[in-house]
Short mmCIF file of C-alpha atoms in Angstrom, two decimals:
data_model
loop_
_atom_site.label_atom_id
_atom_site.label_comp_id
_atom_site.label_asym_id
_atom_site.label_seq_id
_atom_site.Cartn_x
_atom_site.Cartn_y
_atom_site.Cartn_z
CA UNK S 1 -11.45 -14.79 4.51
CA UNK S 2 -10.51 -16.15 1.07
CA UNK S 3 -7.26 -14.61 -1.09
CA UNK S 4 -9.78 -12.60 -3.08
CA UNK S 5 -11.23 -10.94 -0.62
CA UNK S 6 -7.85 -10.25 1.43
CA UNK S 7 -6.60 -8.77 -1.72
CA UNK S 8 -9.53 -6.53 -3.13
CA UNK S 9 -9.78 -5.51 1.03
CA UNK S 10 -6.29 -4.60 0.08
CA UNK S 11 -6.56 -3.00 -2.81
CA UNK S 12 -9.31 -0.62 -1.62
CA UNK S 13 -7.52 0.34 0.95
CA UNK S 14 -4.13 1.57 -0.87
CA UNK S 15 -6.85 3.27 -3.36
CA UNK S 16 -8.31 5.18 0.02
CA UNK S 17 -4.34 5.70 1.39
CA UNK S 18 -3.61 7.60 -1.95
CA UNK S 19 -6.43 9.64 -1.95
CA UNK S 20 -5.30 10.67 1.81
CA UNK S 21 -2.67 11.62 0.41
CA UNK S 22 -3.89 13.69 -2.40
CA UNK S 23 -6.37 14.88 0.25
CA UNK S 24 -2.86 16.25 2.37
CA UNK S 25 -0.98 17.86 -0.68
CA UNK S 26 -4.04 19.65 -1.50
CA UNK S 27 -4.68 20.65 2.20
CA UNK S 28 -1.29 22.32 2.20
CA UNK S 29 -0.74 23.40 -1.77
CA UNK S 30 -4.78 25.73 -0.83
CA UNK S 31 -2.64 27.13 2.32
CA UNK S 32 0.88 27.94 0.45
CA UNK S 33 3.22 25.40 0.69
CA UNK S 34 4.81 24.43 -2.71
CA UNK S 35 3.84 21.28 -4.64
CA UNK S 36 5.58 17.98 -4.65
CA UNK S 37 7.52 18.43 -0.84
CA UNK S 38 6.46 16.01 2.07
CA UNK S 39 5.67 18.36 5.24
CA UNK S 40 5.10 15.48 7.63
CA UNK S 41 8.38 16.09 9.52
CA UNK S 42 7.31 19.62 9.57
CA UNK S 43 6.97 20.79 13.57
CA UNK S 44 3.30 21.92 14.30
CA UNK S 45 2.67 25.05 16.28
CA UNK S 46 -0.98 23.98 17.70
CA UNK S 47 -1.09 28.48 18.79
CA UNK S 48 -2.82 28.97 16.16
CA UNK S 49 -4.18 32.84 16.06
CA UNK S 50 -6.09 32.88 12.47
CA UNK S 51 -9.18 31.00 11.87
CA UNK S 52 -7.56 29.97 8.32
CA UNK S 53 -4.82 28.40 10.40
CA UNK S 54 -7.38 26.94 12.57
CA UNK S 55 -8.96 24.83 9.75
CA UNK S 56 -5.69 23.91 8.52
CA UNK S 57 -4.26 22.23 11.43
CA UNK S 58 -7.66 20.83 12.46
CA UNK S 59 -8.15 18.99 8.41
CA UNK S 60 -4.51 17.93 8.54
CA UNK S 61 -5.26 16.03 12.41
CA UNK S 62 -8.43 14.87 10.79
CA UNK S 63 -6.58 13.02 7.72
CA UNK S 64 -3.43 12.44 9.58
CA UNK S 65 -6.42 10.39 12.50
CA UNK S 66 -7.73 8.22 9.28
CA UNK S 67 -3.83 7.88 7.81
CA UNK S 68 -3.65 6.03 11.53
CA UNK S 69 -6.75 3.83 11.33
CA UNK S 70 -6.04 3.13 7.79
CA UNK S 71 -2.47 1.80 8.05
CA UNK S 72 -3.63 -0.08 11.47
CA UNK S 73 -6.38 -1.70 9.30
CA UNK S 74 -3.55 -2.53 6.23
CA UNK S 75 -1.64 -3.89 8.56
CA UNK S 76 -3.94 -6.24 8.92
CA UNK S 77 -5.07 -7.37 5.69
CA UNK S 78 -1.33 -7.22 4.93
CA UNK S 79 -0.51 -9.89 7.41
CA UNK S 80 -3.91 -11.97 5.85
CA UNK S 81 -2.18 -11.96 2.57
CA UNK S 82 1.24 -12.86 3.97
CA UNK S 83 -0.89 -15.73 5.63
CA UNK S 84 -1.57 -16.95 2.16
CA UNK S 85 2.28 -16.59 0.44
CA UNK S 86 3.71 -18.60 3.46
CA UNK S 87 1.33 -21.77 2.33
CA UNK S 88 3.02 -21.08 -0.89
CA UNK S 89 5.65 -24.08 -0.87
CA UNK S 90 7.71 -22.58 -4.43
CA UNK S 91 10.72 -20.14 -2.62
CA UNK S 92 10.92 -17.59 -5.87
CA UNK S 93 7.05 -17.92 -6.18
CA UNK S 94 6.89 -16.80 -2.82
CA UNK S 95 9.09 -14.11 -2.86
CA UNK S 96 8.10 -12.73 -6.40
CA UNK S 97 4.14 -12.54 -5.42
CA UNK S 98 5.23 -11.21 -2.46
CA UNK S 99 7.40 -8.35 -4.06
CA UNK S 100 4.48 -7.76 -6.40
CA UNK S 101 1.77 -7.45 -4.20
CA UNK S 102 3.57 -5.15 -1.91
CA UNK S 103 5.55 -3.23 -3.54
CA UNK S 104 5.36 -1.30 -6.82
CA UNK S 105 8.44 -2.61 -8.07
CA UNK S 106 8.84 -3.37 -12.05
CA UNK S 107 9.45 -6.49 -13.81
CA UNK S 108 12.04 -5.61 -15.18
CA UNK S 109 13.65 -5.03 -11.35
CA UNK S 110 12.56 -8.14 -9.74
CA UNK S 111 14.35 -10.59 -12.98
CA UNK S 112 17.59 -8.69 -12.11
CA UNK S 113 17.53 -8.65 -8.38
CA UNK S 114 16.83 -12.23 -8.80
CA UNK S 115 18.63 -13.07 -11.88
CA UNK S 116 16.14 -14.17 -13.74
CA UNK S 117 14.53 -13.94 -16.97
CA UNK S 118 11.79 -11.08 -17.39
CA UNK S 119 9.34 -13.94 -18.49
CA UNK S 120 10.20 -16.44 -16.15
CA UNK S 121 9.36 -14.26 -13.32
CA UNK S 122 6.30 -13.11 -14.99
CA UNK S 123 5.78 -16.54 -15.17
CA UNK S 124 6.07 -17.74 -11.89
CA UNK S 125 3.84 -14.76 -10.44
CA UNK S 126 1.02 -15.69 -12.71
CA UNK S 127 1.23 -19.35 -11.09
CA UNK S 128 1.40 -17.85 -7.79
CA UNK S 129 -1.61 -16.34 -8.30
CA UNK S 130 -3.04 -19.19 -9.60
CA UNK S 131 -2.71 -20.71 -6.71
CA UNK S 132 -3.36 -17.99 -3.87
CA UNK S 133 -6.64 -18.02 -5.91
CA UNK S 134 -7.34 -21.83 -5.53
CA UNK S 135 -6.58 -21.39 -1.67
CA UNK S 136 -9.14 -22.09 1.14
CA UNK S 137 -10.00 -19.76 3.99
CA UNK S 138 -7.55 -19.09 6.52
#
């Protein structure tokens, strides 16, 4: 598996994780919880004694079953890409791609965590890629 293909794998798969997600919140907005709360910590009373709450509890196993497969199967492609950024010899490099790719965290954040310039980080990512890009299988 190249870089490219570890990533768009990737890629795919967080689009697929948010739309389980959106998937969820709609599952419980159409049965009366209010908007914008996370319910996952909410207990589960599998007594169910209306066939409304019936199809409720058997969607949410349903997504919360492909939530499981899905993060097993990130995992994976996660570890593929980490594969890649350890062959990366450059320590900010490294850790800035890494940040990036992972996380949804801004420019702006990464320069001042580590106390950089905005471009200069922006920098080395681009060159990071660059080279992830170049890589051969792993």
């Amino acid at each position: 598996m190249t870089f490219d293909e570890a990533y768009r794998t990737y890629k795919e798969l967080k689009r697929q994780e948010f739309n389980l997600q959106l998937k969820k919140q709609e599952l419980q907005e159409s049965c009366g919880y209010p908007q914008g709360r996370d319910y996952s910590d909410t207990p589960v009373s599998h007594s169910v004694s209306t066939p409304a709450a019936l199809v409720y509890v058997m969607r949410l196993e349903e997504i919360e079953k492909k939530e499981k497969e899905l993060d097993a199967t990130m995992e994976c492609v996660r570890n593929d890409i980490q594969r890649f950024l350890d062959k990366i010899d450059n320590d900010d490099i490294r850790r800035i791609c890494s940040i990036k790719l992972f996380t949804k965290t801004s420019w702006k954040r990464i320069a001042a965590d580590l106390d950089k310039s905005y471009s200069h980080v922006r920098s080395l990512f681009y060159q990071g890629m660059t080279l992830l890009h170049t890589m051969e299988e792993i």
